[in-house]
mmCIF file of C-alpha atoms and ligand atoms in Angstrom:
data_model
loop_
_atom_site.group_PDB
_atom_site.id
_atom_site.type_symbol
_atom_site.label_atom_id
_atom_site.label_comp_id
_atom_site.label_asym_id
_atom_site.label_seq_id
_atom_site.Cartn_x
_atom_site.Cartn_y
_atom_site.Cartn_z
ATOM 1 C CA MET A 1 81.690 77.160 126.304
ATOM 2 C CA GLY A 2 81.574 73.895 124.399
ATOM 3 C CA ARG A 3 83.747 73.469 121.386
ATOM 4 C CA PRO A 4 81.655 73.889 118.220
ATOM 5 C CA ALA A 5 81.951 71.132 115.668
ATOM 6 C CA VAL A 6 83.675 73.423 113.222
ATOM 7 C CA PHE A 7 85.838 71.083 111.294
ATOM 8 C CA LYS A 8 83.425 68.323 110.351
ATOM 9 C CA PRO A 9 84.620 67.492 106.864
ATOM 10 C CA PHE A 10 81.177 67.161 105.336
ATOM 11 C CA TRP A 11 80.279 70.808 105.993
ATOM 12 C CA PRO A 12 80.056 73.044 102.942
ATOM 13 C CA VAL A 13 82.883 75.589 102.798
ATOM 14 C CA GLY A 14 80.563 78.532 103.418
ATOM 15 C CA LEU A 15 79.223 76.994 106.572
ATOM 16 C CA VAL A 16 82.703 76.191 107.828
ATOM 17 C CA LYS A 17 83.636 79.857 107.381
ATOM 18 C CA TYR A 18 80.536 80.893 109.271
ATOM 19 C CA ALA A 19 81.272 78.488 112.082
ATOM 20 C CA ARG A 20 84.851 79.698 112.320
ATOM 21 C CA ALA A 21 83.580 83.259 112.648
ATOM 22 C CA ALA A 22 81.254 82.125 115.413
ATOM 23 C CA LEU A 23 84.147 80.411 117.171
ATOM 24 C CA PHE A 24 86.169 83.638 116.899
ATOM 25 C CA LEU A 25 83.359 85.694 118.418
ATOM 26 C CA GLY A 26 82.869 83.121 121.131
ATOM 27 C CA ALA A 27 86.553 83.262 122.011
ATOM 28 C CA SER A 28 86.423 87.057 122.238
ATOM 29 C CA VAL A 29 83.889 87.059 125.050
ATOM 30 C CA GLY A 30 85.748 84.410 127.069
ATOM 31 C CA LEU A 31 87.539 87.040 129.153
ATOM 32 C CA ALA A 32 87.956 84.861 132.181
ATOM 33 C CA GLN A 33 90.338 82.635 130.259
ATOM 34 C CA ALA A 34 92.335 85.484 128.734
ATOM 35 C CA THR A 35 96.052 84.911 128.550
ATOM 36 C CA ASP A 36 98.618 87.631 128.044
ATOM 37 C CA TYR A 37 99.525 88.608 124.501
ATOM 38 C CA SER A 38 102.854 87.035 123.644
ATOM 39 C CA GLY A 39 103.664 88.355 120.155
ATOM 40 C CA PRO A 40 105.915 91.229 119.053
ATOM 41 C CA LEU A 41 105.440 94.800 120.294
ATOM 42 C CA PHE A 42 105.845 98.063 118.374
ATOM 43 C CA ASP A 43 106.679 100.857 120.831
ATOM 44 C CA ALA A 44 105.232 103.820 118.957
ATOM 45 C CA HIS A 45 106.074 106.490 121.545
ATOM 46 C CA LEU A 46 109.633 106.245 122.780
ATOM 47 C CA HIS A 47 111.968 109.025 123.930
ATOM 48 C CA TYR A 48 115.700 108.651 124.387
ATOM 49 C CA ASN A 49 116.176 111.983 126.082
ATOM 50 C CA GLU A 50 119.357 113.676 127.147
ATOM 51 C CA GLU A 51 119.061 112.745 130.808
ATOM 52 C CA ALA A 52 118.752 109.051 129.946
ATOM 53 C CA TRP A 53 122.215 108.863 128.377
ATOM 54 C CA ASN A 54 123.871 112.301 128.779
ATOM 55 C CA GLY A 55 125.346 112.248 125.325
ATOM 56 C CA GLN A 56 127.292 109.084 125.930
ATOM 57 C CA ALA A 57 126.644 106.875 128.901
ATOM 58 C CA GLY A 58 124.240 108.221 131.501
ATOM 59 C CA PRO A 59 122.070 105.979 133.630
ATOM 60 C CA HIS A 60 120.630 104.255 130.551
ATOM 61 C CA PRO A 61 123.259 103.786 127.843
ATOM 62 C CA LEU A 62 122.292 102.292 124.502
ATOM 63 C CA SER A 63 123.115 98.782 125.665
ATOM 64 C CA ASP A 64 120.703 99.209 128.587
ATOM 65 C CA VAL A 65 117.736 100.533 126.641
ATOM 66 C CA LEU A 66 118.192 98.003 123.841
ATOM 67 C CA ALA A 67 118.332 95.180 126.389
ATOM 68 C CA ARG A 68 115.060 96.433 127.883
ATOM 69 C CA MET A 69 113.405 96.428 124.468
ATOM 70 C CA GLN A 70 114.778 93.018 123.526
ATOM 71 C CA ARG A 71 113.730 91.228 126.685
ATOM 72 C CA ASN A 72 110.218 92.624 126.306
ATOM 73 C CA GLY A 73 109.777 91.580 122.691
ATOM 74 C CA VAL A 74 109.802 95.181 121.450
ATOM 75 C CA GLN A 75 110.924 94.765 117.856
ATOM 76 C CA ALA A 76 110.372 98.288 116.514
ATOM 77 C CA ILE A 77 110.278 101.765 118.020
ATOM 78 C CA VAL A 78 109.231 105.274 117.051
ATOM 79 C CA ALA A 79 112.229 107.146 118.437
ATOM 80 C CA ASN A 80 111.832 110.824 119.281
ATOM 81 C CA SER A 81 114.202 112.501 121.663
ATOM 82 C CA ARG A 82 115.091 115.807 123.289
ATOM 83 C CA PRO A 83 117.337 116.780 121.608
ATOM 84 C CA ASN A 84 117.363 114.734 118.398
ATOM 85 C CA ASP A 85 120.841 113.424 119.267
ATOM 86 C CA GLY A 86 119.231 110.588 121.246
ATOM 87 C CA THR A 87 117.322 109.430 118.191
ATOM 88 C CA ARG A 88 120.483 109.803 116.099
ATOM 89 C CA ALA A 89 122.402 107.650 118.564
ATOM 90 C CA LEU A 90 119.811 104.889 118.190
ATOM 91 C CA ALA A 91 119.770 105.294 114.402
ATOM 92 C CA GLU A 92 123.558 105.129 114.185
ATOM 93 C CA ALA A 93 123.826 102.012 116.340
ATOM 94 C CA GLY A 94 122.841 99.759 113.444
ATOM 95 C CA GLU A 95 124.836 96.761 114.602
ATOM 96 C CA ALA A 96 123.556 96.913 118.185
ATOM 97 C CA THR A 97 119.927 97.514 117.218
ATOM 98 C CA ARG A 98 120.041 94.665 114.694
ATOM 99 C CA ALA A 99 121.547 92.380 117.328
ATOM 100 C CA ALA A 100 118.697 93.337 119.691
ATOM 101 C CA GLY A 101 116.155 92.747 116.929
ATOM 102 C CA VAL A 102 114.915 96.361 117.106
ATOM 103 C CA THR A 103 114.044 98.482 114.063
ATOM 104 C CA VAL A 104 114.382 102.228 114.675
ATOM 105 C CA VAL A 105 111.784 104.524 113.080
ATOM 106 C CA PRO A 106 113.124 108.070 113.575
ATOM 107 C CA PHE A 107 110.873 111.080 114.222
ATOM 108 C CA ILE A 108 112.036 114.690 114.435
ATOM 109 C CA ARG A 109 111.507 116.103 117.908
ATOM 110 C CA LEU A 110 110.765 119.812 118.013
ATOM 111 C CA TYR A 111 112.528 120.353 121.305
ATOM 112 C CA ARG A 112 116.142 121.272 121.767
ATOM 113 C CA ASN A 113 115.499 121.859 125.474
ATOM 114 C CA ARG A 114 112.635 122.061 127.945
ATOM 115 C CA ALA A 115 111.897 125.720 127.179
ATOM 116 C CA ASP A 116 110.865 124.726 123.659
ATOM 117 C CA TYR A 117 107.845 122.796 125.000
ATOM 118 C CA ASN A 118 105.932 125.984 125.629
ATOM 119 C CA ASN A 119 106.862 128.100 122.651
ATOM 120 C CA TRP A 120 107.539 125.871 119.637
ATOM 121 C CA PHE A 121 104.251 126.701 117.904
ATOM 122 C CA GLN A 122 105.343 130.295 117.297
ATOM 123 C CA ASP A 123 109.124 129.862 117.079
ATOM 124 C CA GLU A 124 110.348 130.102 113.484
ATOM 125 C CA SER A 125 113.745 128.735 114.478
ATOM 126 C CA ILE A 126 112.031 125.431 115.309
ATOM 127 C CA TYR A 127 110.529 125.281 111.849
ATOM 128 C CA ALA A 128 113.981 125.865 110.366
ATOM 129 C CA MET A 129 115.489 123.204 112.617
ATOM 130 C CA VAL A 130 112.879 120.633 111.553
ATOM 131 C CA GLN A 131 113.519 121.349 107.893
ATOM 132 C CA ALA A 132 117.284 121.047 108.331
ATOM 133 C CA GLU A 133 116.931 117.826 110.309
ATOM 134 C CA PHE A 134 114.614 116.348 107.698
ATOM 135 C CA ALA A 135 117.048 117.214 104.901
ATOM 136 C CA ARG A 136 119.880 115.625 106.879
ATOM 137 C CA GLY A 137 118.124 112.314 107.519
ATOM 138 C CA THR A 138 119.573 109.614 109.770
ATOM 139 C CA ALA A 139 121.738 106.536 109.532
ATOM 140 C CA ALA A 140 118.546 104.490 109.862
ATOM 141 C CA GLY A 141 117.035 106.250 106.842
ATOM 142 C CA SER A 142 114.753 109.231 106.388
ATOM 143 C CA TYR A 143 112.793 110.670 109.240
ATOM 144 C CA ARG A 144 109.255 109.300 109.152
ATOM 145 C CA GLY A 145 107.483 111.751 111.401
ATOM 146 C CA ILE A 146 107.456 114.894 113.525
ATOM 147 C CA GLY A 147 106.855 114.993 117.262
ATOM 148 C CA GLU A 148 106.042 114.360 119.912
ATOM 149 C CA PHE A 149 104.928 117.910 120.491
ATOM 150 C CA HIS A 150 102.621 119.304 123.169
ATOM 151 C CA LEU A 151 99.861 121.877 123.122
ATOM 152 C CA TYR A 152 98.693 122.720 126.621
ATOM 153 C CA ASP A 153 96.284 125.294 125.185
ATOM 154 C CA SER A 154 94.548 123.966 122.099
ATOM 155 C CA ALA A 155 94.216 127.479 120.649
ATOM 156 C CA ASN A 156 97.963 127.349 119.997
ATOM 157 C CA ALA A 157 97.269 124.755 117.305
ATOM 158 C CA ASN A 158 96.637 127.846 115.190
ATOM 159 C CA GLY A 159 100.099 129.265 115.867
ATOM 160 C CA PRO A 160 102.007 130.030 112.671
ATOM 161 C CA VAL A 161 104.664 127.374 113.172
ATOM 162 C CA ALA A 162 102.135 124.721 114.165
ATOM 163 C CA ARG A 163 100.273 125.361 110.927
ATOM 164 C CA LYS A 164 103.427 125.282 108.810
ATOM 165 C CA LEU A 165 104.658 122.096 110.447
ATOM 166 C CA MET A 166 101.376 120.311 109.817
ATOM 167 C CA GLN A 167 101.566 121.316 106.170
ATOM 168 C CA PHE A 168 105.231 120.316 105.975
ATOM 169 C CA ALA A 169 104.309 116.899 107.380
ATOM 170 C CA GLU A 170 101.460 116.488 104.929
ATOM 171 C CA GLN A 171 103.612 117.441 101.946
ATOM 172 C CA ASN A 172 106.412 115.075 102.920
ATOM 173 C CA GLY A 173 104.397 112.086 104.063
ATOM 174 C CA LEU A 174 105.511 112.484 107.672
ATOM 175 C CA ALA A 175 103.354 111.285 110.541
ATOM 176 C CA VAL A 176 102.726 113.713 113.404
ATOM 177 C CA LEU A 177 102.829 112.548 117.032
ATOM 178 C CA ALA A 178 100.835 115.119 118.993
ATOM 179 C CA HIS A 179 100.091 115.376 122.715
ATOM 180 C CA VAL A 180 96.974 117.513 122.448
ATOM 181 C CA ASP A 181 93.320 117.615 123.405
ATOM 182 C CA ASP A 182 90.420 116.683 121.163
ATOM 183 C CA THR A 183 89.818 120.310 120.142
ATOM 184 C CA ALA A 184 93.384 120.590 118.872
ATOM 185 C CA VAL A 185 92.963 117.404 116.812
ATOM 186 C CA ASP A 186 90.333 119.253 114.809
ATOM 187 C CA LEU A 187 92.423 122.415 114.574
ATOM 188 C CA LEU A 188 95.619 120.643 113.497
ATOM 189 C CA LEU A 189 93.894 118.552 110.855
ATOM 190 C CA ALA A 190 92.155 121.638 109.491
ATOM 191 C CA HIS A 191 95.635 122.875 108.473
ATOM 192 C CA ALA A 192 96.549 119.614 106.760
ATOM 193 C CA PRO A 193 93.553 117.332 106.177
ATOM 194 C CA LYS A 194 95.633 114.535 104.662
ATOM 195 C CA ALA A 195 98.299 114.423 107.365
ATOM 196 C CA ARG A 196 98.677 111.242 109.402
ATOM 197 C CA LEU A 197 98.092 112.317 112.991
ATOM 198 C CA ILE A 198 99.051 109.980 115.826
ATOM 199 C CA TRP A 199 97.213 111.255 118.878
ATOM 200 C CA ALA A 200 99.607 110.689 121.756
ATOM 201 C CA HIS A 201 97.737 109.121 124.703
ATOM 202 C CA THR A 202 94.486 109.403 122.695
ATOM 203 C CA GLY A 203 93.594 112.341 124.904
ATOM 204 C CA ILE A 204 95.588 112.390 128.133
ATOM 205 C CA GLY A 205 92.898 114.610 129.677
ATOM 206 C CA GLY A 206 90.386 111.810 129.276
ATOM 207 C CA SER A 207 88.325 112.873 126.270
ATOM 208 C CA PRO A 208 85.133 110.787 126.455
ATOM 209 C CA VAL A 209 85.256 107.533 124.519
ATOM 210 C CA ALA A 210 82.319 108.711 122.392
ATOM 211 C CA ARG A 211 84.345 111.780 121.380
ATOM 212 C CA VAL A 212 87.374 109.629 120.524
ATOM 213 C CA GLU A 213 85.131 107.408 118.459
ATOM 214 C CA ALA A 214 83.653 110.388 116.623
ATOM 215 C CA LEU A 215 87.120 111.709 115.766
ATOM 216 C CA LEU A 216 88.232 108.312 114.461
ATOM 217 C CA ALA A 217 85.137 108.217 112.278
ATOM 218 C CA LYS A 218 85.698 111.774 111.049
ATOM 219 C CA TYR A 219 89.410 111.401 110.242
ATOM 220 C CA PRO A 220 90.342 108.078 108.649
ATOM 221 C CA GLN A 221 94.052 108.895 108.950
ATOM 222 C CA LEU A 222 93.887 109.545 112.724
ATOM 223 C CA MET A 223 95.595 106.964 114.964
ATOM 224 C CA GLY A 224 95.442 106.742 118.759
ATOM 225 C CA GLU A 225 98.504 105.890 120.876
ATOM 226 C CA LEU A 226 97.468 104.492 124.226
ATOM 227 C CA SER A 227 100.100 105.286 126.870
ATOM 228 C CA TYR A 228 98.705 107.134 129.922
ATOM 229 C CA ARG A 229 95.172 106.966 128.503
ATOM 230 C CA PRO A 230 92.798 107.475 131.475
ATOM 231 C CA GLY A 231 90.071 104.861 131.791
ATOM 232 C CA LEU A 232 91.747 102.332 129.507
ATOM 233 C CA THR A 233 92.184 99.647 132.122
ATOM 234 C CA CYS A 234 89.993 98.596 135.000
ATOM 235 C CA GLY A 235 90.690 96.653 138.153
ATOM 236 C CA ASP A 236 93.634 94.318 137.790
ATOM 237 C CA GLY A 237 94.905 95.789 134.530
ATOM 238 C CA ALA A 238 92.127 94.361 132.390
ATOM 239 C CA LEU A 239 90.785 96.355 129.457
ATOM 240 C CA CYS A 240 87.709 98.381 130.424
ATOM 241 C CA PRO A 241 84.576 97.348 128.516
ATOM 242 C CA GLU A 242 84.038 100.614 126.599
ATOM 243 C CA TRP A 243 87.655 100.667 125.456
ATOM 244 C CA ARG A 244 87.505 97.026 124.475
ATOM 245 C CA ALA A 245 84.468 97.815 122.328
ATOM 246 C CA LEU A 246 86.277 100.754 120.701
ATOM 247 C CA LEU A 247 89.379 98.682 119.925
ATOM 248 C CA LEU A 248 87.192 95.984 118.412
ATOM 249 C CA LYS A 249 85.412 98.585 116.289
ATOM 250 C CA TYR A 250 88.654 100.260 115.124
ATOM 251 C CA PRO A 251 91.372 97.596 115.359
ATOM 252 C CA ALA A 252 93.529 99.275 112.697
ATOM 253 C CA ARG A 253 93.639 102.654 114.431
ATOM 254 C CA PHE A 254 95.530 102.111 117.682
ATOM 255 C CA LEU A 255 99.151 101.831 118.762
ATOM 256 C CA ILE A 256 100.909 101.247 122.049
ATOM 257 C CA GLY A 257 103.864 103.190 123.451
ATOM 258 C CA SER A 258 106.126 103.454 126.473
ATOM 259 C CA ASP A 259 106.473 107.269 126.584
ATOM 260 C CA THR A 260 109.862 107.205 128.297
ATOM 261 C CA TRP A 261 109.656 110.927 128.977
ATOM 262 C CA VAL A 262 111.549 110.648 132.278
ATOM 263 C CA ASN A 263 114.140 108.099 133.361
ATOM 264 C CA GLN A 264 111.679 106.476 135.744
ATOM 265 C CA ARG A 265 109.811 105.181 132.709
ATOM 266 C CA TRP A 266 112.968 103.344 131.658
ATOM 267 C CA LEU A 267 113.206 101.822 135.138
ATOM 268 C CA TYR A 268 109.668 100.523 134.775
ATOM 269 C CA TYR A 269 109.882 99.632 131.097
ATOM 270 C CA ASP A 270 109.393 95.907 131.857
ATOM 271 C CA ASP A 271 106.268 96.664 133.898
ATOM 272 C CA LEU A 272 104.873 98.938 131.195
ATOM 273 C CA MET A 273 105.236 96.276 128.533
ATOM 274 C CA ARG A 274 103.877 93.602 130.861
ATOM 275 C CA GLY A 275 100.863 95.842 131.465
ATOM 276 C CA TYR A 276 100.246 96.086 127.728
ATOM 277 C CA ARG A 277 100.562 92.334 127.294
ATOM 278 C CA ARG A 278 98.063 91.863 130.094
ATOM 279 C CA TRP A 279 95.207 93.865 128.552
ATOM 280 C CA LEU A 280 96.046 92.947 124.975
ATOM 281 C CA GLY A 281 95.260 89.433 126.149
ATOM 282 C CA ASP A 282 91.653 90.555 126.685
ATOM 283 C CA LEU A 283 91.270 91.026 122.927
ATOM 284 C CA PRO A 284 90.869 88.357 120.258
ATOM 285 C CA PRO A 285 94.425 87.366 119.264
ATOM 286 C CA ALA A 286 94.252 88.891 115.780
ATOM 287 C CA VAL A 287 93.079 92.241 117.174
ATOM 288 C CA ALA A 288 95.706 92.186 119.916
ATOM 289 C CA ARG A 289 98.408 91.667 117.333
ATOM 290 C CA ARG A 290 97.164 94.543 115.227
ATOM 291 C CA VAL A 291 97.299 96.985 118.117
ATOM 292 C CA ALA A 292 100.562 95.562 119.465
ATOM 293 C CA TRP A 293 102.459 95.310 116.209
ATOM 294 C CA ASP A 294 100.701 95.206 112.848
ATOM 295 C CA ASN A 295 99.415 98.782 112.816
ATOM 296 C CA GLY A 296 102.849 100.264 113.486
ATOM 297 C CA ALA A 297 104.467 97.891 111.022
ATOM 298 C CA ALA A 298 101.949 98.798 108.338
ATOM 299 C CA LEU A 299 102.625 102.500 108.877
ATOM 300 C CA PHE A 300 106.397 102.421 109.115
ATOM 301 C CA LEU A 301 107.947 99.116 108.105
ATOM 302 C CA GLY A 302 106.705 99.256 104.575
ATOM 303 C CA ALA A 303 104.748 96.039 104.400
ATOM 304 C CA ALA A 304 101.925 94.201 106.029
ATOM 305 C CA PRO A 305 103.680 91.800 108.407
HETATM 306 ZN ZN1 ZN B 401 105.914 111.451 125.197
#
């Protein structure tokens, strides 16, 4: 495409604005020339689980995971770990995280062990643990969210503890990172309509894009985190057209994440972040930056970056 004569000095200001908008739109359809996104990343779905560090060193000690974040331009993380000790270790390593240029946003994980995955929604001791953990806070400041939690059967969104936790989150301004299906999004938000729900994977079962779009329209406080999202990328890691259209329609509503739920995800952390940079490059630069960084920063770093 030819370069429009945008900056001719004799153009009235209004026309210059119009022409700049046209240039922006033109750039957004030039997919063939897309270059990878090169700005900061906000990893909004990160686990530092027991097996990654084993309470002290493990295969991925703090120095290792921080080096992985730093070399990938990950400058902030939502940390949630099984058990919460992993998140505490990151929060307490203020000097090391500052040196790596990483801001830690702590979330309260509901899981003390793997058995808790399947029973948390009806286990009162989990509710008590979350309350105690919230009251305790971390060295990196107050907890900012709850999760990630899983519901393999959406009906369990109506479990007594699930309901109380949603209301606890709403009352305390905590975000909720939930690995659930689209039905459970409705059920969870019925308990706490003002809660900020971050939909982990934006439907790992592949909820149709039209359904995702309808939920975003219905719940202005709903965000979608994009790790493992089926159908997001096509071919050589490019953004699929229907997802590109959705991100352009709702640029303020998406986040990216590594989901380091097993150690293998740490091994491939560089590839995961490279994959994000690849498809983010298919978006107009301002939209890419919002999904990559600005949306997380606006939620958790207290200011528009
Ligand atoms: Zn996860």
